[in-house]
Backbone as numpy.savetxt, mean C-alpha at the origin, in Angstrom:
# Nx Ny Nz CAx CAy CAz Cx Cy Cz
-11.68 8.94 0.21 -10.54 8.08 0.43 -9.61 8.21 -0.78
-8.36 8.52 -0.53 -7.38 8.65 -1.59 -6.78 7.29 -1.89
-6.74 6.94 -3.16 -6.16 5.67 -3.55 -5.22 5.88 -4.73
-4.38 4.91 -4.94 -3.41 4.99 -6.03 -3.47 3.69 -6.81
-3.46 3.79 -8.13 -3.51 2.61 -8.98 -2.23 2.48 -9.79
-1.73 1.24 -9.88 -0.58 0.91 -10.72 -0.90 -0.39 -11.44
-0.32 -0.56 -12.63 -0.55 -1.77 -13.42 0.78 -2.48 -13.63
0.78 -3.80 -13.34 2.02 -4.57 -13.46 2.17 -5.15 -14.87
3.23 -5.93 -15.06 3.54 -6.50 -16.38 2.50 -7.52 -16.86
1.73 -8.08 -15.93 0.68 -9.04 -16.29 -0.66 -8.34 -16.53
-0.63 -7.02 -16.63 -1.83 -6.19 -16.82 -2.82 -6.28 -15.66
-2.32 -6.60 -14.49 -3.14 -6.55 -13.28 -3.04 -5.13 -12.72
-4.19 -4.51 -12.53 -4.21 -3.18 -11.93 -4.39 -3.33 -10.43
-3.48 -2.75 -9.69 -3.50 -2.78 -8.23 -3.99 -1.43 -7.72
-4.96 -1.47 -6.82 -5.46 -0.27 -6.16 -4.96 -0.30 -4.73
-4.19 0.69 -4.35 -3.57 0.73 -3.03 -4.13 1.90 -2.21
-4.47 1.61 -0.97 -4.93 2.64 -0.04 -4.24 2.42 1.30
-3.95 3.52 1.95 -3.36 3.42 3.28 -4.47 3.10 4.27
-4.17 2.21 5.20 -5.14 1.91 6.24 -5.56 3.21 6.91
-6.81 3.31 7.26 -7.39 4.49 7.90 -7.63 5.65 6.94
-7.51 5.41 5.64 -7.68 6.49 4.66 -9.10 7.04 4.64
-10.07 6.29 5.11 -11.45 6.74 5.08 -11.83 7.69 6.21
-10.93 7.88 7.15 -11.20 8.78 8.27 -10.97 10.23 7.87
-11.49 11.16 8.69 -11.19 12.56 8.39 -9.70 12.80 8.58
-9.20 13.91 8.07 -7.76 14.17 8.01 -7.08 14.05 9.37
-7.64 14.68 10.39 -7.01 14.66 11.71 -6.99 13.25 12.29
-8.11 12.54 12.21 -8.18 11.18 12.73 -7.26 10.25 11.95
-7.21 10.44 10.63 -6.34 9.62 9.79 -4.87 9.82 10.14
-4.47 11.07 10.35 -3.08 11.36 10.71 -2.73 10.75 12.06
-3.65 10.83 13.02 -3.40 10.25 14.34 -3.32 8.74 14.25
-4.24 8.11 13.51 -4.23 6.66 13.35 -2.96 6.20 12.64
-2.53 6.95 11.64 -1.30 6.61 10.93 -0.11 6.69 11.86
-0.07 7.73 12.68 1.02 7.89 13.64 1.06 6.71 14.61
-0.10 6.28 15.08 -0.17 5.16 16.02 0.19 3.84 15.35
-0.15 3.70 14.06 0.09 2.45 13.35 1.50 2.35 12.76
2.23 3.46 12.76 3.57 3.46 12.16 4.47 2.48 12.90
5.16 1.64 12.14 6.06 0.65 12.72 7.36 1.30 13.17
8.15 0.55 13.92 9.44 1.06 14.40 10.37 1.45 13.25
10.20 0.81 12.09 11.07 1.11 10.95 10.51 2.23 10.07
9.47 2.93 10.53 8.93 4.08 9.81 7.95 3.76 8.71
7.46 2.53 8.66 6.50 2.17 7.62 5.07 2.20 8.16
4.13 2.32 7.23 2.71 2.33 7.58 2.01 1.21 6.81
0.88 0.70 7.34 0.16 -0.37 6.65 -0.61 0.16 5.45
-0.47 -0.54 4.33 -1.16 -0.20 3.08 -1.79 -1.48 2.56
-2.99 -1.38 2.00 -3.66 -2.53 1.40 -3.71 -2.32 -0.10
-3.21 -3.30 -0.86 -3.22 -3.24 -2.33 -4.08 -4.39 -2.84
-5.13 -4.05 -3.57 -6.09 -5.02 -4.07 -5.98 -5.11 -5.59
-5.88 -6.34 -6.13 -5.73 -6.51 -7.57 -7.06 -6.54 -8.30
-7.00 -6.25 -9.60 -8.20 -6.29 -10.42 -8.54 -7.71 -10.84
-7.55 -8.61 -10.86 -7.77 -9.98 -11.33 -7.93 -10.95 -10.19
-7.42 -12.16 -10.38 -7.62 -13.23 -9.42 -6.63 -13.30 -8.29
-5.60 -12.46 -8.31 -4.60 -12.50 -7.24 -5.20 -12.00 -5.93
-4.55 -12.36 -4.83 -5.02 -11.93 -3.51 -4.45 -10.56 -3.15
-5.19 -9.86 -2.32 -4.71 -8.57 -1.80 -3.44 -8.79 -0.99
-2.60 -7.77 -0.96 -1.39 -7.81 -0.16 -1.36 -6.57 0.72
-0.56 -6.66 1.78 -0.45 -5.56 2.73 1.02 -5.19 2.94
1.60 -4.48 1.98 3.00 -4.09 2.18 3.11 -2.97 3.20
4.19 -2.98 3.94 4.51 -1.86 4.81 5.33 -0.88 4.00
4.83 0.32 3.84 5.49 1.31 2.98 5.88 2.55 3.77
6.84 3.32 3.25 7.20 4.56 3.94 5.98 5.47 4.11
6.00 6.25 5.16 4.85 7.11 5.48 4.46 8.02 4.32
5.41 8.43 3.50 5.13 9.33 2.39 5.00 8.58 1.05
4.62 7.31 1.10 4.58 6.44 -0.09 3.72 7.01 -1.21
2.61 7.63 -0.86 1.65 8.08 -1.88 2.28 9.11 -2.81
3.05 10.03 -2.26 3.66 11.08 -3.06 5.04 10.72 -3.57
5.81 9.96 -2.80 7.24 9.80 -3.09 7.60 8.50 -3.81
6.83 7.44 -3.65 7.17 6.15 -4.26 6.79 6.16 -5.74
7.72 5.81 -6.61 7.41 5.73 -8.04 6.51 4.51 -8.29
5.89 4.46 -9.46 5.06 3.31 -9.80 5.88 2.03 -9.76
7.09 2.06 -10.31 7.94 0.86 -10.31 8.31 0.44 -8.90
8.59 1.40 -8.03 8.91 1.07 -6.63 7.70 0.46 -5.94
6.51 1.01 -6.20 5.30 0.47 -5.60 5.05 -0.95 -6.10
5.22 -1.18 -7.39 5.05 -2.53 -7.94 6.06 -3.51 -7.34
7.28 -3.05 -7.10 8.29 -3.90 -6.46 7.88 -4.27 -5.04
7.33 -3.31 -4.31 6.86 -3.57 -2.94 5.69 -4.56 -2.95
4.80 -4.43 -3.93 3.68 -5.37 -4.06 4.21 -6.77 -4.33
5.15 -6.89 -5.27 5.74 -8.19 -5.61 6.43 -8.80 -4.40
7.15 -7.99 -3.64 7.83 -8.49 -2.44 6.82 -8.98 -1.40
5.71 -8.26 -1.26 4.67 -8.67 -0.31 4.02 -9.98 -0.76
3.86 -10.17 -2.07 3.31 -11.43 -2.59 4.26 -12.58 -2.28
5.55 -12.39 -2.50 6.54 -13.43 -2.23 6.59 -13.75 -0.74
6.55 -12.74 0.08 6.60 -12.94 1.54 5.39 -13.75 2.01
4.23 -13.48 1.41 3.02 -14.21 1.79 3.12 -15.68 1.42
3.85 -16.00 0.33 3.97 -17.38 -0.13 4.97 -18.18 0.68
5.86 -17.50 1.41 6.88 -18.20 2.21 6.28 -18.92 3.39
């Protein structure tokens, strides 16, 4: 399973994985295609190292390669705010 880690300003390390990442490549690609939203985003789960709760931001399909660390942290922060609303 491929995962990506980023650390925010509070020194919380977030580990993010795309849903279905544990499947083999072909099954993962098919599941991702089926799960893709109308706006072109896919479900991602980001789990913190500290006491914060996991968040599930919808990210662009190519988030793993194309999203910068700062962009990923911004998406995590937005998902946290959305959850609190």
